[in-house]
C-alpha atoms as one frame of an Amber mdcrd trajectory, in Angstrom:
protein
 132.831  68.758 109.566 136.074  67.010 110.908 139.456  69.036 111.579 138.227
  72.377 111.107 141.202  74.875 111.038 140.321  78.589 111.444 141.069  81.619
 108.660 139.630  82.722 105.538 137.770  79.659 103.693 140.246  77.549 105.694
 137.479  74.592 106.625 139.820  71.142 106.696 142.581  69.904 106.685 142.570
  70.476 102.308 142.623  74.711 102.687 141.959  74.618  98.611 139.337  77.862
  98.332 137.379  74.966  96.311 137.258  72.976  98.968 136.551  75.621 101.271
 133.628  76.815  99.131 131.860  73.266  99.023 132.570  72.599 103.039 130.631
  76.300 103.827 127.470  75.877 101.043 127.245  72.364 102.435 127.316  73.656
 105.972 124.880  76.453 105.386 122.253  74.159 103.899 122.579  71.224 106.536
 122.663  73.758 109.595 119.368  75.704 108.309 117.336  72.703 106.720 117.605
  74.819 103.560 116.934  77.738 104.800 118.964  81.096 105.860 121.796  80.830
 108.733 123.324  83.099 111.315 126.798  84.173 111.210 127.504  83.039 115.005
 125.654  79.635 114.346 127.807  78.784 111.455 130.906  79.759 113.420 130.111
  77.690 116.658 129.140  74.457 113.285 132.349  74.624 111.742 134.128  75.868
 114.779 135.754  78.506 113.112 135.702  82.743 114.486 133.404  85.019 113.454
 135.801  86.865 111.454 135.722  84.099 109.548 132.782  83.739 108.915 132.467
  87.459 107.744 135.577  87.038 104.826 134.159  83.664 104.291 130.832  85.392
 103.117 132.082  88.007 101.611 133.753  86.090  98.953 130.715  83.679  99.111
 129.217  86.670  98.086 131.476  86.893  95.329 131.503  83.762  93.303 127.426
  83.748  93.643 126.890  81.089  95.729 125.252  83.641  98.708 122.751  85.770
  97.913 123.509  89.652  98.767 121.677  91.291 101.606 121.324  95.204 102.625
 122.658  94.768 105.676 125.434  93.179 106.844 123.891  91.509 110.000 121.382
  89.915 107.832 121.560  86.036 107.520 123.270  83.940 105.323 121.031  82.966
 102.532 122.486  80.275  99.504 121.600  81.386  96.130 120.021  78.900  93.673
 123.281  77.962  92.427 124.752  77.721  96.158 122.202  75.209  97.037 122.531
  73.166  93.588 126.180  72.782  94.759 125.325  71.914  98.626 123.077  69.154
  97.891 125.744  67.821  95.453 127.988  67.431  98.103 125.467  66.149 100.353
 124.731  63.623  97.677 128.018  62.672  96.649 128.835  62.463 101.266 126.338
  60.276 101.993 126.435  58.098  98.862 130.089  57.400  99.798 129.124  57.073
 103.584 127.030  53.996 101.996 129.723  52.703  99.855 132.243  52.356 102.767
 129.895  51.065 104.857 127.512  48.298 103.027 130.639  47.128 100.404 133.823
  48.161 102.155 132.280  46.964 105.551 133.918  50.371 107.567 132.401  50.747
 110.740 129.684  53.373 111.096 131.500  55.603 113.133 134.049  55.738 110.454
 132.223  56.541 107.702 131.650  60.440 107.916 135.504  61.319 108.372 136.036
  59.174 105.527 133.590  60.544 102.937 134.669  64.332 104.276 137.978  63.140
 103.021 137.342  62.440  99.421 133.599  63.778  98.664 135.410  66.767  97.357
 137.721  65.142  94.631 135.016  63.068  92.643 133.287  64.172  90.462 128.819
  63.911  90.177 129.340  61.176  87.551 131.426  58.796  90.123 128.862  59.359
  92.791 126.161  58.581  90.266 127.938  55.940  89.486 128.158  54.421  92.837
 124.696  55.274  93.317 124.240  52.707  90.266 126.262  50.142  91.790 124.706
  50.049  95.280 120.763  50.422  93.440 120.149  53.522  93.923 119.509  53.849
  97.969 117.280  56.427  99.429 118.958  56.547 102.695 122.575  56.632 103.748
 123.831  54.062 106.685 122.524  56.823 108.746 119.176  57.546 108.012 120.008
  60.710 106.089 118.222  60.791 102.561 120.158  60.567  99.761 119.330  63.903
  96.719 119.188  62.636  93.321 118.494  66.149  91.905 118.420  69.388  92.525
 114.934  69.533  94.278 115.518  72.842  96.675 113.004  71.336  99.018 113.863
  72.147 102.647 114.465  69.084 105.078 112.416  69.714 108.397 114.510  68.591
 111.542 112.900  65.708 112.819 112.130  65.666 117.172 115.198  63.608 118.921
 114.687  60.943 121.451 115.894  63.544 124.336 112.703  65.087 124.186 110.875
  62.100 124.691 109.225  60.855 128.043 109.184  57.598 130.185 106.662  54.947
 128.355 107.145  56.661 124.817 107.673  54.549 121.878 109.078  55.502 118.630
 111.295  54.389 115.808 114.925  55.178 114.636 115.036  57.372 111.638 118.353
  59.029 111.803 121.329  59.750 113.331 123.624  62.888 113.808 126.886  62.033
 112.368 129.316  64.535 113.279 130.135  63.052 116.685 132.509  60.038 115.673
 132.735  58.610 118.943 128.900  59.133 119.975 128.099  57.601 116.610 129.937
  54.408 117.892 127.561  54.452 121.322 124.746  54.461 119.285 125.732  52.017
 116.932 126.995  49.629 119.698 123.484  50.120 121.715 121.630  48.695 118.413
 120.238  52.842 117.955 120.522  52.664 114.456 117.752  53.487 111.436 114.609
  51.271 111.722 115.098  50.110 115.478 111.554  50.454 117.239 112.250  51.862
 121.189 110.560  52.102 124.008 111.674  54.903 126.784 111.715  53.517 130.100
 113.512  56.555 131.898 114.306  60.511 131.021 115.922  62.400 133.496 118.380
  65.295 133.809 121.581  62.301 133.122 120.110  60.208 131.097 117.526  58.028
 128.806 117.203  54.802 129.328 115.501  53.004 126.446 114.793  49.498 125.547
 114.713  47.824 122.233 114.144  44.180 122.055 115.017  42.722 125.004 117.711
  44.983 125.848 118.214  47.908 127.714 120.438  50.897 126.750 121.339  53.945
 128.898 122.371  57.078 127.526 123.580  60.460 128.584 121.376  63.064 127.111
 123.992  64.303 124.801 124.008  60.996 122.864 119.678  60.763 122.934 119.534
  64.054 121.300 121.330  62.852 118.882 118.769  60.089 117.442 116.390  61.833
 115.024 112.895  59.550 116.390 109.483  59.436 114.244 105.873  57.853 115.135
C-alpha cells in the first residue's frame, strides 16, 4: 500500500479510521492468501511498528472484522464479515486498476497508486458498474483476478520466475504491484500477463530471460516479482 504513515489505523495518506479499516482487512487477506497473518509480517507489509499493529487489532477486534483469539500472540484471523469487506476492496482496486489502464490509457506502473487513491470513496455499485462498462474482466492489467462475490476461497501464491532455472519455460500470469518503479521494468521488458519465456540464465544477480526474440535481464528482486505458471 503506497505512503504508509505509522500510528493507530493511520495506513495512507487519508488517516479516516474507515479508511484505515479497509487498507488493514485488505492487507490481511492479500498477505495470507486468505488465510491468518502474523503481527510482524503485517507490520514489515504496511510498513508500519508493531505497536501498531497491536491497537490496530485490537479495535479490529472491535468492530468484528478480526476474529478473537485466547492469546494475544495468536495470528490475525478476518472474520466472515472482515473478508466480505477485503475482497470488496480488492474488487473495487483492481477493477479501477483496469479502468485507468485499458480506457484512460495510464501507464501500468501508475495504476496501483491511483486506484489506492480512490478505491475507498466509491461505492460497490460504481465498481459494478465499471465492471459493466469494461464486460466484466476476469483479470486486472496485472494478472490479478478480479472477485465478483463474496466466494471466501483462498488464492494460492503462484511460484515466481526467481525460482526458475536456465532452459525453463513458462508463461506470465501475474505481477506484484506494489513496487511502482519495478512494475515499470517489467512492463518495459514486455513481462506482462500472457508473455511465454524462456530462462536462459539464473544466478545470484540476475535472470536473464528471453521472450520472442528479445532478451531481458533482471536483478532477482524484479524476477521474483513475476507470478510464472506451466
Amino acid at each position: 500500500m503506497g505512503n504508509v504513515n505509522r500510528g493507530l489505523l493511520a495506513v495512507g495518506s487519508d488517516r479516516s479510521p474507515s479508511r484505515a479499516r479497509e487498507d488493514y482487512v485488505k492487507a490481511i487477506y492479500q498477505l495470507g492468501a486468505g488465510g491468518p497473518v502474523r503481527a510482524a509480517a503485517l507490520a514489515r507489509y504496511l510498513n508500519v511498528s508493531r505497536v501498531s499493529v497491536s491497537k490496530a487489532k485490537r479495535q479490529l477486534e472491535a468492530d468484528g472484522l478480526l476474529d478473537r483469539e485466547r492469546e494475544p500472540s495468536q495470528p490475525l484471523r478476518l472474520s466472515r464479515r472482515g473478508r466480505r469487506l477485503a475482497i470488496a476492496m480488492v474488487r473495487r482496486h483492481r477493477l479501477l486498476e483496469t479502468f485507468f489502464h485499458r480506457v484512460l490509457r495510464i501507464p501500468l506502473e501508475r495504476v496501483h497508486a491511483e486506484a489506492e487513491r480512490i478505491e475507498h470513496v466509491i461505492s460497490d455499485d460504481v465498481a459494478m458498474r465499471i465492471a459493466t462498462l469494461l464486460g466484466r474482466p476476469q483479470r486486472d492489467p496485472h494478472g490479478h483476478p478480479i472477485p465478483y462475490d463474496d466466494d471466501l476461497r483462498t488464492e494460492k501464491p503462484l511460484p515466481t520466475l526467481a525460482a526458475l532455472r536456465a532452459g525453463d519455460r513458462a508463461n506470465v500470469i501475474s505481477l506484484d504491484d506494489r513496487d511502482d518503479a519495478a512494475v515499470a521494468v517489467l512492463a518495459d521488458g514486455g513481462l506482462l500477463p500472457g508473455a511465454r519465456i524462456v530462462v536462459q540464465r539464473s544466478d545470484a544477480s540476475c535472470v536473464v530471460v528471453r521472450r520472442g526474440k528479445r532478451v531481458v535481464t533482471l536483478r532477482r528482486a524484479h524476477a521474483a516479482m513475476v507470478r510464472i505458471g506451466a
